[in-house]
GROMACS .gro file of C-alpha atoms in nm:
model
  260
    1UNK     CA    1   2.173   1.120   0.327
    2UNK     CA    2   2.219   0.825   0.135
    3UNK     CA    3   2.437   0.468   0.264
    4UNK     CA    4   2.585   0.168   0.171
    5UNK     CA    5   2.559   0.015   0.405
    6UNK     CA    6   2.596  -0.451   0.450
    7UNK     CA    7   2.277  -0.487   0.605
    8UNK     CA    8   2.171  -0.841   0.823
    9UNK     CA    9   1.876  -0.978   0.724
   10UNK     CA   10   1.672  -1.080   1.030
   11UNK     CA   11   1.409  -1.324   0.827
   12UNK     CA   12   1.336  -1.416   0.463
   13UNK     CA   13   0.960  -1.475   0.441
   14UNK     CA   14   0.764  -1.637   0.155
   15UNK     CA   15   0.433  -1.481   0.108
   16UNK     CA   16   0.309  -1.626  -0.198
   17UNK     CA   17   0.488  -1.885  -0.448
   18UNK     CA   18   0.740  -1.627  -0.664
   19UNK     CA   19   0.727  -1.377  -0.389
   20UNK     CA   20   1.011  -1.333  -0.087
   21UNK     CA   21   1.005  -1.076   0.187
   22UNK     CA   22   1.341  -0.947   0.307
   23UNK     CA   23   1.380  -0.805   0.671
   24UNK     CA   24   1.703  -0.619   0.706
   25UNK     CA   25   1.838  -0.428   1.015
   26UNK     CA   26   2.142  -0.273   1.096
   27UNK     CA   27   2.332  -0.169   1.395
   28UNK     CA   28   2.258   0.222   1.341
   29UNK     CA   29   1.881   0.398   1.301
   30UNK     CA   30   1.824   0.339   0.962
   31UNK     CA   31   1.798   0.700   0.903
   32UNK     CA   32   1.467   0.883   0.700
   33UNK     CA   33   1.320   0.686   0.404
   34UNK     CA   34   1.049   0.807   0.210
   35UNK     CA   35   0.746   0.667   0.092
   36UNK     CA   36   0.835   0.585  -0.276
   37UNK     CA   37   1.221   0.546  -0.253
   38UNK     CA   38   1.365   0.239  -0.332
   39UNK     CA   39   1.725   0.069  -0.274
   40UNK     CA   40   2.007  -0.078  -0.533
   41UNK     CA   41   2.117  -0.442  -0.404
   42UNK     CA   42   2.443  -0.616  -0.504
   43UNK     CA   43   2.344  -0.942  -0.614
   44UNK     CA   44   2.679  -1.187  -0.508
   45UNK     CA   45   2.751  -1.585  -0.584
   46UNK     CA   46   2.671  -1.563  -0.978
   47UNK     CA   47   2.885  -1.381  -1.236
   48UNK     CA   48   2.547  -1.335  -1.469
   49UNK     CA   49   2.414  -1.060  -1.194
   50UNK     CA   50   2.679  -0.767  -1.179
   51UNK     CA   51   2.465  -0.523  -1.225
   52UNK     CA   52   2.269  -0.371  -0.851
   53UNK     CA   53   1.906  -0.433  -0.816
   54UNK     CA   54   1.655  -0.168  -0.741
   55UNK     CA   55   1.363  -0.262  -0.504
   56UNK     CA   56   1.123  -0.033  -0.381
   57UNK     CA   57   1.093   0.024   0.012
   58UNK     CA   58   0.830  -0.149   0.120
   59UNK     CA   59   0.809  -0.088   0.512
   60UNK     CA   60   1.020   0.079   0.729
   61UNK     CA   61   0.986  -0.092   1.100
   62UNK     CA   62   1.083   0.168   1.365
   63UNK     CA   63   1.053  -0.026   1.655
   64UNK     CA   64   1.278  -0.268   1.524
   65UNK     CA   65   1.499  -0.073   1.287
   66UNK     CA   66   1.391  -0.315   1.034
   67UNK     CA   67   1.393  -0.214   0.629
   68UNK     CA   68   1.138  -0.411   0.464
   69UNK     CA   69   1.199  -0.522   0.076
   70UNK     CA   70   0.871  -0.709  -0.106
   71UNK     CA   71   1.087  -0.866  -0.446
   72UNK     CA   72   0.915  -1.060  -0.695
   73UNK     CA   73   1.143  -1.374  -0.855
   74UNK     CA   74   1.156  -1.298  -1.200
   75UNK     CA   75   1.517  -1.383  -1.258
   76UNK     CA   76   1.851  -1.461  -1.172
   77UNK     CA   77   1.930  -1.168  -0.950
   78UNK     CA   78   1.598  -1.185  -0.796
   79UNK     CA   79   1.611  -1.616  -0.789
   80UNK     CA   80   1.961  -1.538  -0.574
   81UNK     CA   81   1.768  -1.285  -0.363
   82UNK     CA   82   1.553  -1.554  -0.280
   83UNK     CA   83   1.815  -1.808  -0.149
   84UNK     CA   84   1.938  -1.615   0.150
   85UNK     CA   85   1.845  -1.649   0.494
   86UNK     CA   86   1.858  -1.502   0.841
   87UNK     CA   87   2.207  -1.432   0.896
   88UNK     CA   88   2.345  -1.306   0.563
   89UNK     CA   89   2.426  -1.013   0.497
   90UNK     CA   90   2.323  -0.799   0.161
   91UNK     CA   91   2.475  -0.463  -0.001
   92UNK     CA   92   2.284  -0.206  -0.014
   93UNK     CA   93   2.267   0.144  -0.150
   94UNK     CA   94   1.982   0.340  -0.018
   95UNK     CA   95   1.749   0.574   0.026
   96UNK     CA   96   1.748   0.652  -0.310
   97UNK     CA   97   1.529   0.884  -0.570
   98UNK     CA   98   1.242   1.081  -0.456
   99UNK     CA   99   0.914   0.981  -0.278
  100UNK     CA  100   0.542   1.054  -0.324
  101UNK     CA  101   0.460   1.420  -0.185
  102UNK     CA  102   0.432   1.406   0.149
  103UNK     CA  103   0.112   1.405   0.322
  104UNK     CA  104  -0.109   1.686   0.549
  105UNK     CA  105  -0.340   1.639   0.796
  106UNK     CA  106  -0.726   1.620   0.683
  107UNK     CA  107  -0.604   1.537   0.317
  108UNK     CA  108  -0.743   1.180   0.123
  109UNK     CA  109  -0.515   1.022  -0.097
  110UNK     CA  110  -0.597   0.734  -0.309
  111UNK     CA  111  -0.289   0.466  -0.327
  112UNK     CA  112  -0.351   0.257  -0.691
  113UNK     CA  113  -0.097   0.009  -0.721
  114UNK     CA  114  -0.078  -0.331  -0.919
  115UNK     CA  115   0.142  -0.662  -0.910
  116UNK     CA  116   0.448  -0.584  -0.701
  117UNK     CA  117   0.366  -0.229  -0.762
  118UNK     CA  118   0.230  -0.271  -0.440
  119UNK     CA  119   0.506  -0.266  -0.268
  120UNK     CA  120   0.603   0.090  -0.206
  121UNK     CA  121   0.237   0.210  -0.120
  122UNK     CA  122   0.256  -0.014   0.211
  123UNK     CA  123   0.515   0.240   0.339
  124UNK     CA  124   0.365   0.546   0.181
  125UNK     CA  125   0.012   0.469   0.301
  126UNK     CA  126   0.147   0.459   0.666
  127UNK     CA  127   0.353   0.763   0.694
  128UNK     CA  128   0.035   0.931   0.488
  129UNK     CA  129  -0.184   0.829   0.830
  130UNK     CA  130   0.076   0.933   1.044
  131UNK     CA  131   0.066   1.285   0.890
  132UNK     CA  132  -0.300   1.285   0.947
  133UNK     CA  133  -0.415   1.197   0.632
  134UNK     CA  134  -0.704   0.991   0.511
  135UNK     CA  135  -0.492   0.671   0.259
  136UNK     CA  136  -0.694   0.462   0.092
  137UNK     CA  137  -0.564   0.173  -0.080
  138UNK     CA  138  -0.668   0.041  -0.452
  139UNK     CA  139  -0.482  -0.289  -0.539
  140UNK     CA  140  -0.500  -0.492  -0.807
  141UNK     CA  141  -0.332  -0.846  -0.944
  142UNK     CA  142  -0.411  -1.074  -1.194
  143UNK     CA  143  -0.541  -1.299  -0.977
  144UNK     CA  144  -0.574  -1.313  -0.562
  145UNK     CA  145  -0.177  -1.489  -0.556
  146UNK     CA  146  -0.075  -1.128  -0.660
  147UNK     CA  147  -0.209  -0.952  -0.367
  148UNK     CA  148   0.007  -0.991  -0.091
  149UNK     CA  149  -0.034  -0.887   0.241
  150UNK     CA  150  -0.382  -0.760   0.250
  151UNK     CA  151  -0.440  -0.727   0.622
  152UNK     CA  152  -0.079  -0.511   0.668
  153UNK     CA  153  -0.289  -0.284   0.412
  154UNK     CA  154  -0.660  -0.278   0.616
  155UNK     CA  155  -0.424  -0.184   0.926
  156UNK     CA  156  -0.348   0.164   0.721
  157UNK     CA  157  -0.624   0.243   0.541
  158UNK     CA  158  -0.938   0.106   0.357
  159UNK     CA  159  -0.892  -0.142   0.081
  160UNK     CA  160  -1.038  -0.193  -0.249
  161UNK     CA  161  -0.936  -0.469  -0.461
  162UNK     CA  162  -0.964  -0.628  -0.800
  163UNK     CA  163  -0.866  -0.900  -1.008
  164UNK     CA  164  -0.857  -0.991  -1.360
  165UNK     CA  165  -0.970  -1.327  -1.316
  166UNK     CA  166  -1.250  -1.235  -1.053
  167UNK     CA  167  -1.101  -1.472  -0.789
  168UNK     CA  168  -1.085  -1.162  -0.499
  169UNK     CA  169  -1.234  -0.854  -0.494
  170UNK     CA  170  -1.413  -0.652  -0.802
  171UNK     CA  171  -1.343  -0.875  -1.117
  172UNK     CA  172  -1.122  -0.599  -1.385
  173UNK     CA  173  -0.928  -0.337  -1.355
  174UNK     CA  174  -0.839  -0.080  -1.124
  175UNK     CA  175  -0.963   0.169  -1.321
  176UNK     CA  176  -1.296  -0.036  -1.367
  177UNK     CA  177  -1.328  -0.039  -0.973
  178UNK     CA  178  -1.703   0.070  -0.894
  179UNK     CA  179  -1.511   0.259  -0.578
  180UNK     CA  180  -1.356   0.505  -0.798
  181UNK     CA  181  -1.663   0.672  -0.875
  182UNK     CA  182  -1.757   0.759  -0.505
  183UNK     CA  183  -1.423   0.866  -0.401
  184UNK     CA  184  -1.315   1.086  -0.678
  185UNK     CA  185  -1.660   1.241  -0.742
  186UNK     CA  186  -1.688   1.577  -0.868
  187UNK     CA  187  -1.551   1.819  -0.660
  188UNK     CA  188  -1.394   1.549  -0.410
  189UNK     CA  189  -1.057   1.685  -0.266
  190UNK     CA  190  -0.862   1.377  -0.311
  191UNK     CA  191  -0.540   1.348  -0.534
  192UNK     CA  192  -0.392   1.012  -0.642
  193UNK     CA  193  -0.052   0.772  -0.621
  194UNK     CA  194   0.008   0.558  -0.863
  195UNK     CA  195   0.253   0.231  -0.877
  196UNK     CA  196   0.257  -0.078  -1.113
  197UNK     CA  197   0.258  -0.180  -1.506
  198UNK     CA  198   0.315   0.120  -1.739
  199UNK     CA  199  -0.028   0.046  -1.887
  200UNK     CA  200  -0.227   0.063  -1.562
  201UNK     CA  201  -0.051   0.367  -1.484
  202UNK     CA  202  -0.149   0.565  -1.794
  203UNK     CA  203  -0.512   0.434  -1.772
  204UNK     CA  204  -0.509   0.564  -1.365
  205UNK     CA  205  -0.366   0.863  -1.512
  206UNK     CA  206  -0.593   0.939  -1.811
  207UNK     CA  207  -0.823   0.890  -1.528
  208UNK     CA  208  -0.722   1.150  -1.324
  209UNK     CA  209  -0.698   1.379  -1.603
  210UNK     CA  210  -1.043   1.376  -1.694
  211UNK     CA  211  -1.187   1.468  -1.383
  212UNK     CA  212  -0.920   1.719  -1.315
  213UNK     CA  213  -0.752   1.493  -1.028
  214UNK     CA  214  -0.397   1.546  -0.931
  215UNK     CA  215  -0.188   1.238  -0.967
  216UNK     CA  216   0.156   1.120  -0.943
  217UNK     CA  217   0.292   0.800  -1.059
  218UNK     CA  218   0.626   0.564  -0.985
  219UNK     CA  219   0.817   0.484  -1.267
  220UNK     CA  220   0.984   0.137  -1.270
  221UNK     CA  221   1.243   0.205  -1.566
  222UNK     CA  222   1.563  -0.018  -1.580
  223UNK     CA  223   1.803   0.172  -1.334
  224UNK     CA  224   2.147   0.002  -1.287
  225UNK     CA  225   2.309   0.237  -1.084
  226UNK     CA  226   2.030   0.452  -0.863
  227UNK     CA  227   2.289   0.767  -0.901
  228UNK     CA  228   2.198   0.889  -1.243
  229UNK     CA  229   2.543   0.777  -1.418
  230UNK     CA  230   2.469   0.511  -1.627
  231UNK     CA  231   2.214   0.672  -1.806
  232UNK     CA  232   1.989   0.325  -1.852
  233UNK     CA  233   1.679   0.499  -1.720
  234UNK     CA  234   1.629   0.780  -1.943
  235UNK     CA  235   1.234   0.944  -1.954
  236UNK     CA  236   1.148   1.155  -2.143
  237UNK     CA  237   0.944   1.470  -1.955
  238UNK     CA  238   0.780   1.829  -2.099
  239UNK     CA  239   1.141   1.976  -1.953
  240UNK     CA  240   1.349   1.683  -2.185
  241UNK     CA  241   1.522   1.397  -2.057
  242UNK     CA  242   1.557   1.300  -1.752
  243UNK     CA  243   1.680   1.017  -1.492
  244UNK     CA  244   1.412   0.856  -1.353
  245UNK     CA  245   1.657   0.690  -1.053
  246UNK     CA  246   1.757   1.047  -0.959
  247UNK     CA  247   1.475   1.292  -1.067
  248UNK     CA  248   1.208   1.034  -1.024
  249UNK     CA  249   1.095   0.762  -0.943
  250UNK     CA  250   0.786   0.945  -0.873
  251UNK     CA  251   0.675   1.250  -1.092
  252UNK     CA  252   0.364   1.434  -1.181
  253UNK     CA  253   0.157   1.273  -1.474
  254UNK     CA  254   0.198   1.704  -1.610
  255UNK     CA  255   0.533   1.635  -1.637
  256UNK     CA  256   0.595   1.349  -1.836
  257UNK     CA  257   0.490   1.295  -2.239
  258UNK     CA  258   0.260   1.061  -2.197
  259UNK     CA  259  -0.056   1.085  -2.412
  260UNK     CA  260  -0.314   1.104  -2.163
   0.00000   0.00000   0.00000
C-alpha cells in the first residue's frame, strides 16, 4: 500500500559536511517498507524545486515508528531539505518501487554500495539478519567523509571498506577489495546487492558475471514522479523499456542491456 502522507520530522542530523539525516514519524505504523524502496518528497519555499524528490529508505525504526532518509546536498531541492528542523512537516509519497529480494535463513549476501548509495543497504542489511541471513557490507567513498555511519553498519553485519584516496579502509575500489576474493570464491553460495555510481555498478556486476554470481543492482535514474507517468526514468532491459520508479529500482544485472 502506498501513502502520502505529511510526515513530522523528529530530528535533522548532520553526519558529515554535505550530508543531513531526516527522522520522520507519523501518528499511524508506518506500514511495510522494503529494503531498496525509496520515497518522492515535495520540496516547498522555492519555486525552482516543483518537481518531488526521490530518496532511498534508509532505516526504518520500529520501536519508534521512525522513517529514516540519508540525502546528500547536491542542490536546491536537496539544500531546502537541509534547512528544516524538528517540527516541520514534509510530503511524502512512499513506499515506492520494488526492493532487493528478500532474504532466507542460512543465506550470505554481499551489500556493495558507494557514496550515498549507501543509504538503502542500511535497511536492507537489517531486515536480511532478521530473516536469518548472513549480510555483509562492502562500502566505498572517495574518501573516509563519504562513509557515513559506519558503526550503524558493524551492528548488522561485517564491514569492508575502501577509499579512493586511501584515507579508511583498503585504498581503490570496491571491486579491487582483497575481501572479494574470499567471500565469493569458487563455489561460495553467496549472491550480491548492488547500490551507487552507474560505473561501480557495472564493474560489481561484470564481477559477478564472471564467476557466475547472482547480482542485483539499484538504479538511481531521474524519477520525477515515483508512479511511472512521467516517463523521465526510462531503462532500457532484454524485455524493452521500462520504468525504473515502478519496475525497478532494483533489477537483475540478466535483465538489463548492459555490456557486462
Amino acid at each position: 500500500m502506498k501513502y502520502c502522507k505529511d510526515l513530522k520530522i523528529v530530528a535533522a542530523e548532520y553526519p558529515s559536511d554535505g550530508y543531513v539525516l531526516l527522522r520522520l514519524t507519523d501518528n499511524e505504523p508506518l506500514g511495510e517498507i522494503l529494503g531498496g524502496q525509496f520515497v518522492e518528497i515535495r520540496v516547498d519555499g522555492t519555486a525552482d524545486t516543483f518537481l518531488r524528490r526521490p530518496i532511498s529508505v534508509n532505516y526504518v525504526d520500529r520501536k519508534n515508528n521512525e522513517l529514516h532518509l540519508l540525502i546528500q546536498i547536491v542542490g536546491d531541492g536537496t539544500k531546502q531539505l537541509s534547512s528544516l528542523k524538528a517540527g516541520d512537516k514534509l510530503n511524502v509519497l512512499f513506499p515506492l518501487g520494488n526492493g532487493f529480494t528478500q532474504g532466507k535463513s542460512g543465506e550470505k549476501v554481499l551489500l556493495v554500495g558507494g557514496g550515498v548509495g549507501i543509504a538503502p543497504l542500511l535497511e536492507y542489511g537489517k531486515q536480511l539478519r532478521e530473516a536469518g541471513a548472513t549480510p555483509v557490507f562492502l562500502l566505498g567513498g572517495r574518501s573516509k567523509r563519504n562513509l557515513l555511519m559506519l558503526d550503524r553498519y558493524s551492528e548488522i553485519g561485517e564491514v569492508y571498506v575502501t577509499t579512493e584516496d586511501g584515507s579508511l579502509g583498503e585504498k581503490g575500489f570496491v571491486t579491487q577489495h582483497s575481501c572479494l576474493k574470499t567471500l565469493c570464491e569458487a563455489g561460495s553460495d553467496i549472491r550480491i546487492s548492488v547500490c551507487g555510481p552507474k560505473p561501480m555498478m557495472v564493474a560489481v556486476a561484470r564481477f559477478a558475471k564472471a564467476n557466475n554470481i547472482r547480482c542485483e543492482v539499484s538504479l538511481e535514474n531521474m524519477m520525477a514522479c515515483g508512479l511511472g507517468a512521467c516517463l523521465c526514468c526510462v531503462e532500457k532491459t532484454v524485455k524493452g523499456n521500462v520504468c525504473v520508479c515502478k519496475e525497478g529500482p532494483v533489477f537483475n544485472i540478466n535483465d538489463l542491456t548492459w555490456q557486462i
